[in-house]
mmCIF file of C-alpha atoms in Angstrom:
data_model
loop_
_atom_site.group_PDB
_atom_site.id
_atom_site.type_symbol
_atom_site.label_atom_id
_atom_site.label_comp_id
_atom_site.label_asym_id
_atom_site.label_seq_id
_atom_site.Cartn_x
_atom_site.Cartn_y
_atom_site.Cartn_z
ATOM 1 C CA UNK M 1 13.816 34.063 13.856
ATOM 2 C CA UNK M 2 16.417 32.164 15.339
ATOM 3 C CA UNK M 3 19.266 31.106 12.150
ATOM 4 C CA UNK M 4 19.297 26.903 12.015
ATOM 5 C CA UNK M 5 22.127 25.095 10.647
ATOM 6 C CA UNK M 6 21.473 23.718 7.062
ATOM 7 C CA UNK M 7 22.627 20.180 8.049
ATOM 8 C CA UNK M 8 19.463 21.131 10.512
ATOM 9 C CA UNK M 9 17.270 22.475 7.453
ATOM 10 C CA UNK M 10 18.653 20.765 4.803
ATOM 11 C CA UNK M 11 19.827 17.457 6.505
ATOM 12 C CA UNK M 12 16.762 15.093 7.490
ATOM 13 C CA UNK M 13 15.058 15.681 3.565
ATOM 14 C CA UNK M 14 18.724 15.127 1.845
ATOM 15 C CA UNK M 15 19.302 12.098 3.696
ATOM 16 C CA UNK M 16 15.199 10.550 3.227
ATOM 17 C CA UNK M 17 15.832 11.475 -0.603
ATOM 18 C CA UNK M 18 19.892 9.189 -0.599
ATOM 19 C CA UNK M 19 17.476 6.028 0.836
ATOM 20 C CA UNK M 20 14.574 6.064 -1.166
ATOM 21 C CA UNK M 21 17.277 6.482 -4.029
ATOM 22 C CA UNK M 22 19.155 3.538 -2.840
ATOM 23 C CA UNK M 23 16.195 1.999 -2.942
ATOM 24 C CA UNK M 24 14.597 3.638 -6.224
ATOM 25 C CA UNK M 25 18.254 1.848 -7.163
ATOM 26 C CA UNK M 26 16.964 -1.698 -6.250
ATOM 27 C CA UNK M 27 14.362 -2.683 -7.939
ATOM 28 C CA UNK M 28 15.429 -0.033 -11.087
ATOM 29 C CA UNK M 29 17.995 -3.649 -10.954
ATOM 30 C CA UNK M 30 15.193 -5.658 -10.814
ATOM 31 C CA UNK M 31 12.695 -4.036 -12.840
ATOM 32 C CA UNK M 32 12.050 -6.149 -15.782
ATOM 33 C CA UNK M 33 12.030 -9.677 -13.700
ATOM 34 C CA UNK M 34 10.527 -8.862 -11.074
ATOM 35 C CA UNK M 35 8.968 -11.719 -10.485
ATOM 36 C CA UNK M 36 12.081 -14.123 -10.293
ATOM 37 C CA UNK M 37 14.545 -11.401 -9.021
ATOM 38 C CA UNK M 38 12.728 -9.459 -5.861
ATOM 39 C CA UNK M 39 15.154 -12.245 -3.747
ATOM 40 C CA UNK M 40 17.524 -9.522 -4.666
ATOM 41 C CA UNK M 41 16.189 -6.663 -2.882
ATOM 42 C CA UNK M 42 17.089 -8.921 0.340
ATOM 43 C CA UNK M 43 19.543 -9.805 1.797
ATOM 44 C CA UNK M 44 19.713 -13.297 1.244
ATOM 45 C CA UNK M 45 17.917 -15.445 -0.822
ATOM 46 C CA UNK M 46 17.195 -17.608 1.649
ATOM 47 C CA UNK M 47 15.859 -15.536 4.265
ATOM 48 C CA UNK M 48 13.455 -14.120 1.314
ATOM 49 C CA UNK M 49 12.152 -17.748 0.908
ATOM 50 C CA UNK M 50 11.912 -18.010 4.361
ATOM 51 C CA UNK M 51 9.797 -14.604 4.845
ATOM 52 C CA UNK M 52 7.037 -16.488 2.234
ATOM 53 C CA UNK M 53 6.954 -19.260 3.879
ATOM 54 C CA UNK M 54 6.135 -17.985 7.300
ATOM 55 C CA UNK M 55 3.920 -14.998 5.290
ATOM 56 C CA UNK M 56 2.115 -18.294 4.091
ATOM 57 C CA UNK M 57 1.139 -19.661 6.516
ATOM 58 C CA UNK M 58 0.346 -17.021 9.397
ATOM 59 C CA UNK M 59 -2.248 -16.297 6.335
ATOM 60 C CA UNK M 60 -1.595 -12.944 5.283
ATOM 61 C CA UNK M 61 -0.436 -14.240 1.662
ATOM 62 C CA UNK M 62 -1.729 -16.631 -1.029
ATOM 63 C CA UNK M 63 2.151 -17.201 -2.337
ATOM 64 C CA UNK M 64 5.356 -15.239 -3.897
ATOM 65 C CA UNK M 65 3.172 -13.243 -6.204
ATOM 66 C CA UNK M 66 0.393 -11.896 -4.200
ATOM 67 C CA UNK M 67 3.522 -10.674 -1.897
ATOM 68 C CA UNK M 68 4.738 -8.832 -4.605
ATOM 69 C CA UNK M 69 1.879 -7.034 -5.201
ATOM 70 C CA UNK M 70 1.259 -6.826 -1.019
ATOM 71 C CA UNK M 71 4.543 -4.506 -1.168
ATOM 72 C CA UNK M 72 4.154 -2.779 -4.238
ATOM 73 C CA UNK M 73 0.806 -1.875 -3.480
ATOM 74 C CA UNK M 74 1.706 -0.594 0.351
ATOM 75 C CA UNK M 75 5.221 1.246 -1.260
ATOM 76 C CA UNK M 76 2.698 2.946 -4.239
ATOM 77 C CA UNK M 77 0.314 3.984 -1.938
ATOM 78 C CA UNK M 78 2.068 4.634 1.711
ATOM 79 C CA UNK M 79 0.733 7.071 3.446
ATOM 80 C CA UNK M 80 3.422 7.722 5.744
ATOM 81 C CA UNK M 81 6.829 6.695 7.178
ATOM 82 C CA UNK M 82 8.749 6.527 10.442
ATOM 83 C CA UNK M 83 12.156 6.798 10.171
ATOM 84 C CA UNK M 84 14.459 5.265 13.181
ATOM 85 C CA UNK M 85 18.466 6.227 13.657
ATOM 86 C CA UNK M 86 20.394 4.302 15.450
ATOM 87 C CA UNK M 87 24.495 5.068 16.398
ATOM 88 C CA UNK M 88 25.388 1.619 16.587
ATOM 89 C CA UNK M 89 23.079 -0.476 13.679
ATOM 90 C CA UNK M 90 21.838 0.486 10.114
ATOM 91 C CA UNK M 91 18.754 2.823 10.210
ATOM 92 C CA UNK M 92 15.215 1.793 9.147
ATOM 93 C CA UNK M 93 12.582 2.952 7.333
ATOM 94 C CA UNK M 94 8.930 1.730 7.372
ATOM 95 C CA UNK M 95 6.157 2.389 4.820
ATOM 96 C CA UNK M 96 2.440 2.176 6.267
ATOM 97 C CA UNK M 97 -0.591 2.423 3.819
ATOM 98 C CA UNK M 98 -3.354 2.816 5.883
ATOM 99 C CA UNK M 99 -1.382 0.736 8.988
ATOM 100 C CA UNK M 100 -2.663 -2.482 7.206
ATOM 101 C CA UNK M 101 0.507 -3.270 5.457
ATOM 102 C CA UNK M 102 4.114 -1.874 6.236
ATOM 103 C CA UNK M 103 7.440 -2.762 4.065
ATOM 104 C CA UNK M 104 10.488 -2.521 5.685
ATOM 105 C CA UNK M 105 14.142 -1.338 4.708
ATOM 106 C CA UNK M 106 18.109 -0.752 6.047
ATOM 107 C CA UNK M 107 20.000 2.597 4.827
ATOM 108 C CA UNK M 108 21.337 0.834 2.051
ATOM 109 C CA UNK M 109 17.650 0.217 0.349
ATOM 110 C CA UNK M 110 17.723 -3.309 0.978
ATOM 111 C CA UNK M 111 13.857 -5.112 1.980
ATOM 112 C CA UNK M 112 14.161 -6.124 5.800
ATOM 113 C CA UNK M 113 10.734 -7.221 5.951
ATOM 114 C CA UNK M 114 7.334 -6.769 4.074
ATOM 115 C CA UNK M 115 4.052 -7.379 6.361
ATOM 116 C CA UNK M 116 -0.097 -7.247 7.540
ATOM 117 C CA UNK M 117 0.179 -4.737 10.518
ATOM 118 C CA UNK M 118 -1.953 -6.539 13.327
ATOM 119 C CA UNK M 119 -3.473 -4.220 15.154
ATOM 120 C CA UNK M 120 -2.623 -5.982 18.844
ATOM 121 C CA UNK M 121 1.514 -5.975 17.284
ATOM 122 C CA UNK M 122 3.687 -3.365 18.516
ATOM 123 C CA UNK M 123 4.567 -0.748 15.749
ATOM 124 C CA UNK M 124 7.924 -0.244 14.475
ATOM 125 C CA UNK M 125 8.061 2.909 16.182
ATOM 126 C CA UNK M 126 7.676 1.702 19.824
ATOM 127 C CA UNK M 127 9.986 -1.370 18.917
ATOM 128 C CA UNK M 128 12.590 0.901 17.760
ATOM 129 C CA UNK M 129 11.791 3.401 20.091
ATOM 130 C CA UNK M 130 12.921 0.770 22.870
ATOM 131 C CA UNK M 131 15.911 -0.194 21.197
ATOM 132 C CA UNK M 132 16.926 3.729 21.877
ATOM 133 C CA UNK M 133 16.161 4.654 17.634
ATOM 134 C CA UNK M 134 15.650 8.319 17.011
ATOM 135 C CA UNK M 135 13.364 8.704 14.954
ATOM 136 C CA UNK M 136 11.604 10.539 12.443
ATOM 137 C CA UNK M 137 8.299 10.568 11.035
ATOM 138 C CA UNK M 138 6.668 11.850 7.794
ATOM 139 C CA UNK M 139 4.296 12.038 4.688
ATOM 140 C CA UNK M 140 5.915 9.523 1.280
ATOM 141 C CA UNK M 141 7.566 12.085 -1.137
ATOM 142 C CA UNK M 142 5.321 11.619 -4.647
ATOM 143 C CA UNK M 143 8.052 11.060 -6.990
ATOM 144 C CA UNK M 144 9.062 7.653 -4.513
ATOM 145 C CA UNK M 145 4.765 6.763 -5.037
ATOM 146 C CA UNK M 146 4.752 8.202 -8.290
ATOM 147 C CA UNK M 147 8.011 5.642 -9.398
ATOM 148 C CA UNK M 148 6.009 2.305 -7.158
ATOM 149 C CA UNK M 149 2.965 3.144 -8.929
ATOM 150 C CA UNK M 150 4.188 3.144 -13.022
ATOM 151 C CA UNK M 151 6.034 -0.407 -11.274
ATOM 152 C CA UNK M 152 3.089 -1.959 -10.170
ATOM 153 C CA UNK M 153 1.768 -2.084 -13.282
#
């Protein structure tokens, strides 16, 4: 068998675990008051508020609480992820649930967007490939999903 470097064997799994730990850490910081503090998971409160308005106008959600529930549901039931690695920008990770809802994080564990997947829209993977990202795909860690199942309760 060919010998693989430590990074080839463990690098990706270790990198994914680090990002997932950052995501969980961000949620841990607001878990006692999710509805009021959910905006803290975003890069800015204004960006979050504008995003909620946009999703309501598109008919994807009825209000902020619906948005939070759909985001948590996606993360607790996600069946795949796409990791986009960039040379000169933050890496992104997209979690999908049955190709119906997606949540995208940056490598710092901040939410960039959470949205209803439109069948005719360009996929996260396709949009990242078009800007020369290196793509890795996989199945989310059960520990990660269980964390969000507990948080939803």
